[in-house]
Amino acid sequence: MVTTDPVHPDLVYSLRRVTEGAACAAFNWIGRGNADDGGRAALDAMRSAMAEIDIDAVVVIGEATKGEAPQPQRGEHLGHPGAAFKADIAVDPVEGTSYLVRGLTNALAVLAVAPRGAMMNPGPAFYMEKFVASPAARGKIDPTSPTPAKLEALAKALNKDISDLTVFVLEKPRHRELVNSILAAGARVAMYPAGDVAGALMAAIPGSGIDALMGTGGTPEGVMSACAIRAIGGEFLARLDPQLQTEAKAVKEAGIDTTRWFERDELITSSNVFFCATGITTGLMLEGVERSKSHYKVQTMMITGATGERQIMTSYVPIDRLASVAARDVA
């Protein structure tokens, strides 16, 4: 890991403009059925906003899978090359693409930043299995154990009955057996077709109504969530879990062990992290973008590892300011 001087926690206030710009750019594409155009607009806005921040960030995870919105390329530099703060960055201009194109809730614009070399590089793996819970469960879950045993350990850690647990699971065919196991153990399931960043954060925040996230979702979303969850002290366990034939072949050729579970601090090796998520459509955590004649109203969750602070900020962004940033970037 590249060592740098401590970064001021207030950097998060600059970084939130990146996700806010992406969310505002995606607003015009809500419910229009076009993931590519909406995602491209959000990505362009992210690049423009990053160009105004004094950070030398390298994209650790990029290249979207089929059906996902456009992503930056792995290895792409964002911000200012030569800036004092050398960082890894993971971004998702539209997390919950299916929500955006169908006009549903829970679409987010997300980014996570860590010192250079501190963020796990998953290679060609697009998917990972995850277990996420609040700080009370830290170190008390064996990720290799069967689902009923995980839930029993979680219930004990949270001082709850299993019947009082609610587990967030992505609504995917691959999770049928998992869902059946959770229900058979006596817990509740909260199923959503996308949005595992929101699900992971809610699982890590006590009192959110979600006690755990389980199942397989995107690797970029996992790494970004791990940054946020390290900052707030929650539990995050992950195993690379290829779902595509081409992905599985590439992972095997890279010699990656898909049976190994990574602990949170192996995924993100520094606590000096930053996380921002801005609502595009209203969801579990955040209000979506609203637009008037002169302003966008946006809501952003900001998490800073150095302080452990979690904040939700509502901002009123002048439409003219976003337009001038985009025009300056094109020029």
Coordinates of C-alpha atoms in Angstrom, one line a residue:
M1 CA 0.0 0.0 0.0
V2 CA 1.3 3.5 -0.9
T3 CA 1.7 5.5 2.3
T4 CA 0.5 9.1 2.3
D5 CA 0.0 11.8 4.8
P6 CA -3.4 11.6 6.6
V7 CA -6.2 13.0 4.5
H8 CA -8.5 15.5 6.0
P9 CA -11.9 14.0 6.7
D10 CA -13.6 16.9 5.0
L11 CA -12.6 15.4 1.6
V12 CA -15.9 13.5 1.8
Y13 CA -17.7 16.8 1.2
S14 CA -15.9 17.2 -2.1
L15 CA -16.5 13.6 -3.0
R16 CA -20.2 13.8 -2.4
R17 CA -20.4 16.2 -5.4
V18 CA -19.3 13.3 -7.6
T19 CA -22.2 11.1 -6.7
E20 CA -24.6 14.0 -6.6
G21 CA -23.6 15.0 -10.1
A22 CA -24.1 11.4 -11.3
A23 CA -27.5 11.2 -9.7
C24 CA -28.7 14.5 -11.2
A25 CA -27.4 13.3 -14.7
A26 CA -29.3 10.0 -14.3
F27 CA -32.5 11.8 -13.3
N28 CA -33.6 12.4 -16.9
W29 CA -33.4 8.7 -17.6
I30 CA -35.6 7.4 -14.8
G31 CA -38.3 5.1 -16.2
R32 CA -37.1 5.5 -19.8
G33 CA -36.0 1.9 -20.3
N34 CA -32.4 2.7 -21.5
A35 CA -29.6 1.7 -19.1
D36 CA -26.8 2.6 -21.5
D37 CA -27.8 6.2 -22.0
G38 CA -28.7 6.9 -18.4
G39 CA -25.5 5.2 -17.1
R40 CA -23.3 7.0 -19.6
A41 CA -24.7 10.3 -18.6
A42 CA -24.1 9.5 -14.9
L43 CA -20.5 8.3 -15.7
D44 CA -19.7 11.4 -17.7
A45 CA -20.9 13.5 -14.8
M46 CA -18.8 11.6 -12.3
R47 CA -15.7 12.1 -14.5
S48 CA -16.4 15.8 -14.7
A49 CA -16.8 16.2 -11.0
M50 CA -13.7 14.1 -10.1
A51 CA -11.7 16.5 -12.3
E52 CA -12.4 19.3 -9.8
I53 CA -11.0 17.3 -6.8
D54 CA -7.4 17.3 -5.6
I55 CA -7.0 13.5 -5.7
D56 CA -5.0 11.0 -7.8
A57 CA -7.4 8.1 -8.0
V58 CA -7.1 4.8 -10.0
V59 CA -10.1 2.7 -10.7
V60 CA -9.6 -0.7 -9.1
I61 CA -12.9 -2.2 -10.4
G62 CA -14.4 -1.4 -13.8
E63 CA -15.9 -2.8 -17.0
A64 CA -19.7 -3.5 -16.7
T65 CA -21.2 -7.0 -17.2
K66 CA -24.0 -7.5 -19.7
G67 CA -27.1 -5.6 -18.8
E68 CA -25.4 -3.2 -16.5
A69 CA -24.9 0.6 -17.0
P70 CA -21.5 1.7 -18.3
Q71 CA -18.6 1.8 -15.9
P72 CA -15.1 3.3 -16.0
Q73 CA -12.3 1.1 -17.1
R74 CA -10.0 -0.7 -14.6
G75 CA -6.8 1.3 -14.3
E76 CA -8.4 4.6 -15.4
H77 CA -7.2 7.7 -13.6
L78 CA -9.8 10.1 -12.1
G79 CA -9.1 13.4 -10.5
H80 CA -5.7 15.1 -10.9
P81 CA -2.6 12.9 -11.7
G82 CA 0.2 14.1 -9.4
A83 CA -2.1 15.1 -6.6
A84 CA -0.7 14.4 -3.1
F85 CA -3.4 11.8 -2.1
K86 CA -2.8 8.6 -4.1
A87 CA -6.0 6.6 -3.9
D88 CA -7.9 3.6 -5.1
I89 CA -11.5 4.2 -6.2
A90 CA -14.5 2.1 -7.0
V91 CA -17.6 3.7 -8.5
D92 CA -21.0 2.7 -9.7
P93 CA -22.7 5.6 -11.5
V94 CA -26.0 3.8 -11.4
E95 CA -26.3 1.0 -8.7
G96 CA -29.6 -0.7 -9.3
T97 CA -29.8 -0.3 -13.1
S98 CA -33.0 -2.2 -13.3
Y99 CA -34.6 0.3 -10.8
L100 CA -33.5 3.2 -12.9
V101 CA -34.8 2.0 -16.3
R102 CA -38.1 0.8 -14.7
G103 CA -38.6 3.9 -12.6
L104 CA -38.5 1.9 -9.4
T105 CA -37.1 2.7 -6.0
N106 CA -33.5 2.2 -4.6
A107 CA -31.3 3.4 -7.5
L108 CA -28.1 5.0 -6.2
A109 CA -24.9 6.7 -7.4
V110 CA -22.0 5.3 -5.3
L111 CA -18.3 5.7 -4.8
A112 CA -15.7 4.5 -2.4
V113 CA -12.1 5.7 -1.9
A114 CA -9.2 4.2 0.0
P115 CA -5.4 4.9 0.0
R116 CA -3.6 3.4 -3.0
G117 CA -3.2 -0.3 -2.7
A118 CA -5.7 -0.7 0.2
M119 CA -8.6 -1.8 -1.9
M120 CA -8.9 -5.4 -3.0
N121 CA -8.4 -6.0 -6.7
P122 CA -10.7 -8.9 -7.6
G123 CA -9.2 -9.5 -11.0
P124 CA -11.7 -10.9 -13.5
A125 CA -14.4 -11.8 -10.8
F126 CA -17.6 -9.9 -11.4
Y127 CA -19.6 -11.6 -8.6
M128 CA -19.0 -12.4 -4.9
E129 CA -21.0 -14.1 -2.2
K130 CA -21.4 -11.8 0.9
F131 CA -22.4 -11.9 4.5
V132 CA -23.0 -8.6 6.1
A133 CA -24.2 -7.7 9.6
S134 CA -23.9 -5.0 12.3
P135 CA -20.9 -4.5 14.7
A136 CA -22.4 -6.8 17.3
A137 CA -21.8 -9.7 15.0
R138 CA -18.2 -8.9 14.2
G139 CA -16.0 -12.0 14.5
K140 CA -18.9 -14.2 15.5
I141 CA -20.0 -15.7 12.2
D142 CA -18.4 -18.6 10.5
P143 CA -19.0 -17.9 6.8
T144 CA -18.4 -21.6 5.8
S145 CA -21.2 -22.8 8.1
P146 CA -24.7 -23.7 6.7
T147 CA -27.3 -21.0 6.6
P148 CA -29.2 -22.2 9.8
A149 CA -25.9 -22.1 11.8
K150 CA -25.1 -18.6 10.5
L151 CA -28.5 -17.4 11.6
E152 CA -28.3 -19.0 15.0
A153 CA -24.9 -17.3 15.6
L154 CA -26.3 -14.0 14.4
A155 CA -29.4 -14.2 16.6
K156 CA -27.1 -14.9 19.6
A157 CA -24.8 -12.0 18.7
L158 CA -27.8 -9.6 18.4
N159 CA -29.6 -11.0 21.4
K160 CA -32.7 -11.9 19.2
D161 CA -34.7 -14.9 18.4
I162 CA -34.1 -16.3 14.9
S163 CA -37.8 -15.5 14.2
D164 CA -37.1 -11.8 14.7
L165 CA -34.3 -11.7 12.2
T166 CA -34.8 -10.1 8.7
V167 CA -32.3 -11.0 6.0
F168 CA -31.9 -8.9 2.8
V169 CA -31.5 -11.1 -0.3
L170 CA -31.4 -10.1 -4.0
E171 CA -34.4 -11.5 -5.9
K172 CA -32.5 -13.8 -8.2
P173 CA -33.0 -17.4 -9.4
R174 CA -29.6 -18.4 -7.9
H175 CA -30.9 -17.6 -4.4
R176 CA -33.9 -20.0 -4.4
E177 CA -32.1 -22.5 -2.2
L178 CA -30.8 -19.8 0.1
V179 CA -34.2 -18.2 0.6
N180 CA -35.8 -21.6 1.4
S181 CA -33.0 -22.2 4.0
I182 CA -33.6 -18.8 5.6
L183 CA -37.3 -19.4 5.8
A184 CA -36.9 -22.9 7.0
A185 CA -34.7 -21.6 9.9
G186 CA -37.5 -19.3 10.9
A187 CA -36.2 -15.9 9.8
R188 CA -37.8 -13.4 7.5
V189 CA -36.6 -12.5 4.0
A190 CA -36.6 -9.0 2.5
M191 CA -36.2 -9.5 -1.3
Y192 CA -35.3 -6.8 -3.8
P193 CA -34.4 -7.2 -7.5
A194 CA -31.3 -5.1 -7.1
G195 CA -29.6 -2.7 -4.7
D196 CA -27.2 -4.7 -2.6
V197 CA -25.2 -1.6 -1.6
A198 CA -28.3 -0.3 0.2
G199 CA -29.0 -3.8 1.6
A200 CA -25.4 -4.1 2.9
L201 CA -25.4 -0.7 4.5
M202 CA -28.8 -1.4 6.2
A203 CA -27.5 -4.8 7.5
A204 CA -24.5 -3.0 9.0
I205 CA -26.5 -0.2 10.7
P206 CA -28.2 -1.3 14.0
G207 CA -31.9 -0.6 14.1
S208 CA -32.4 -0.3 10.4
G209 CA -34.9 -3.2 10.2
I210 CA -32.4 -5.4 8.2
D211 CA -30.2 -7.7 10.3
A212 CA -28.1 -9.3 7.6
L213 CA -27.4 -9.4 3.9
M214 CA -26.8 -12.8 2.4
G215 CA -26.2 -14.1 -1.1
T216 CA -24.3 -13.4 -4.3
G217 CA -24.1 -9.9 -5.9
G218 CA -21.7 -7.7 -7.8
T219 CA -18.1 -7.5 -6.8
P220 CA -17.8 -3.7 -7.3
E221 CA -20.8 -3.2 -5.0
G222 CA -19.2 -5.6 -2.5
V223 CA -15.9 -3.7 -2.4
M224 CA -17.6 -0.3 -2.1
S225 CA -19.9 -1.6 0.6
A226 CA -16.8 -3.1 2.5
C227 CA -15.3 0.4 2.6
A228 CA -18.4 1.9 4.2
I229 CA -18.8 -1.0 6.6
R230 CA -15.2 -1.0 7.7
A231 CA -15.7 2.7 8.5
I232 CA -18.7 2.1 10.7
G233 CA -17.4 -1.1 12.3
G234 CA -19.8 -3.7 10.9
E235 CA -19.1 -7.3 9.7
F236 CA -18.4 -8.0 6.1
L237 CA -17.3 -11.4 4.8
A238 CA -17.0 -12.3 1.1
R239 CA -16.1 -15.1 -1.3
L240 CA -15.6 -14.6 -5.0
D241 CA -18.4 -16.5 -6.7
P242 CA -18.4 -16.5 -10.6
Q243 CA -21.8 -16.7 -12.2
L244 CA -20.9 -16.5 -15.9
Q245 CA -19.1 -19.1 -17.9
T246 CA -16.5 -16.6 -19.3
E247 CA -16.0 -15.2 -15.8
A248 CA -15.5 -18.6 -14.3
K249 CA -13.0 -19.5 -17.0
A250 CA -11.0 -16.3 -16.4
V251 CA -11.1 -16.7 -12.6
K252 CA -9.8 -20.2 -12.9
E253 CA -7.0 -19.2 -15.3
A254 CA -6.0 -16.4 -12.9
G255 CA -5.6 -19.0 -10.2
I256 CA -8.1 -17.4 -7.8
D257 CA -9.4 -19.6 -5.0
T258 CA -13.2 -19.4 -5.0
T259 CA -13.6 -21.4 -1.8
R260 CA -11.7 -18.8 0.3
W261 CA -13.7 -16.3 2.4
F262 CA -12.1 -12.9 2.8
E263 CA -12.5 -10.9 6.0
R264 CA -13.5 -7.3 5.9
D265 CA -10.0 -6.0 6.7
E266 CA -8.5 -8.2 3.9
L267 CA -10.8 -6.6 1.4
I268 CA -10.0 -3.0 2.6
T269 CA -6.7 -2.8 4.4
S270 CA -6.9 0.8 5.6
S271 CA -9.4 2.6 7.8
N272 CA -8.7 5.9 6.0
V273 CA -11.7 5.4 3.7
F274 CA -14.4 7.5 2.2
F275 CA -17.9 6.5 1.0
C276 CA -20.7 8.4 -0.7
A277 CA -24.0 7.3 -2.0
T278 CA -26.6 9.6 -3.5
G279 CA -30.2 8.6 -4.1
I280 CA -31.4 8.6 -7.7
T281 CA -34.8 7.2 -7.0
T282 CA -36.2 7.2 -3.4
G283 CA -35.4 4.0 -1.6
L284 CA -34.6 2.2 1.6
M285 CA -32.0 4.7 2.8
L286 CA -32.2 7.9 0.8
E287 CA -34.6 10.2 -1.0
G288 CA -34.4 10.4 -4.8
V289 CA -33.6 13.4 -6.9
E290 CA -36.2 16.1 -7.2
R291 CA -35.9 18.9 -9.8
S292 CA -37.4 22.4 -9.8
K293 CA -36.8 25.1 -12.4
S294 CA -33.6 26.2 -10.8
H295 CA -32.3 23.4 -8.6
Y296 CA -31.9 19.7 -8.1
K297 CA -32.7 18.5 -4.6
V298 CA -30.4 15.5 -3.7
Q299 CA -29.8 13.4 -0.6
T300 CA -26.4 11.8 0.1
M301 CA -25.0 9.4 2.7
M302 CA -21.4 10.2 3.5
I303 CA -19.2 7.9 5.6
T304 CA -15.6 8.8 6.8
G305 CA -13.3 6.1 8.1
A306 CA -11.0 8.4 10.0
T307 CA -13.8 9.7 12.3
G308 CA -16.4 6.8 11.9
E309 CA -19.0 9.5 11.2
R310 CA -22.1 8.7 9.1
Q311 CA -24.0 11.6 7.8
I312 CA -27.0 12.2 5.5
M313 CA -27.0 15.5 3.8
T314 CA -29.7 17.1 1.7
S315 CA -28.3 19.6 -0.9
Y316 CA -29.9 22.0 -3.3
V317 CA -27.7 22.0 -6.4
P318 CA -28.1 24.8 -8.9
I319 CA -28.9 23.4 -12.4
D320 CA -26.6 26.1 -13.9
R321 CA -23.6 24.9 -11.9
L322 CA -23.9 21.3 -13.1
A323 CA -24.3 22.6 -16.7
S324 CA -21.2 24.8 -16.4
V325 CA -19.1 21.9 -15.0
A326 CA -20.1 19.6 -17.9
A327 CA -19.5 22.4 -20.5
R328 CA -16.0 23.1 -19.1
D329 CA -15.1 19.4 -19.2
V330 CA -16.1 19.2 -22.9
A331 CA -14.1 22.3 -23.7

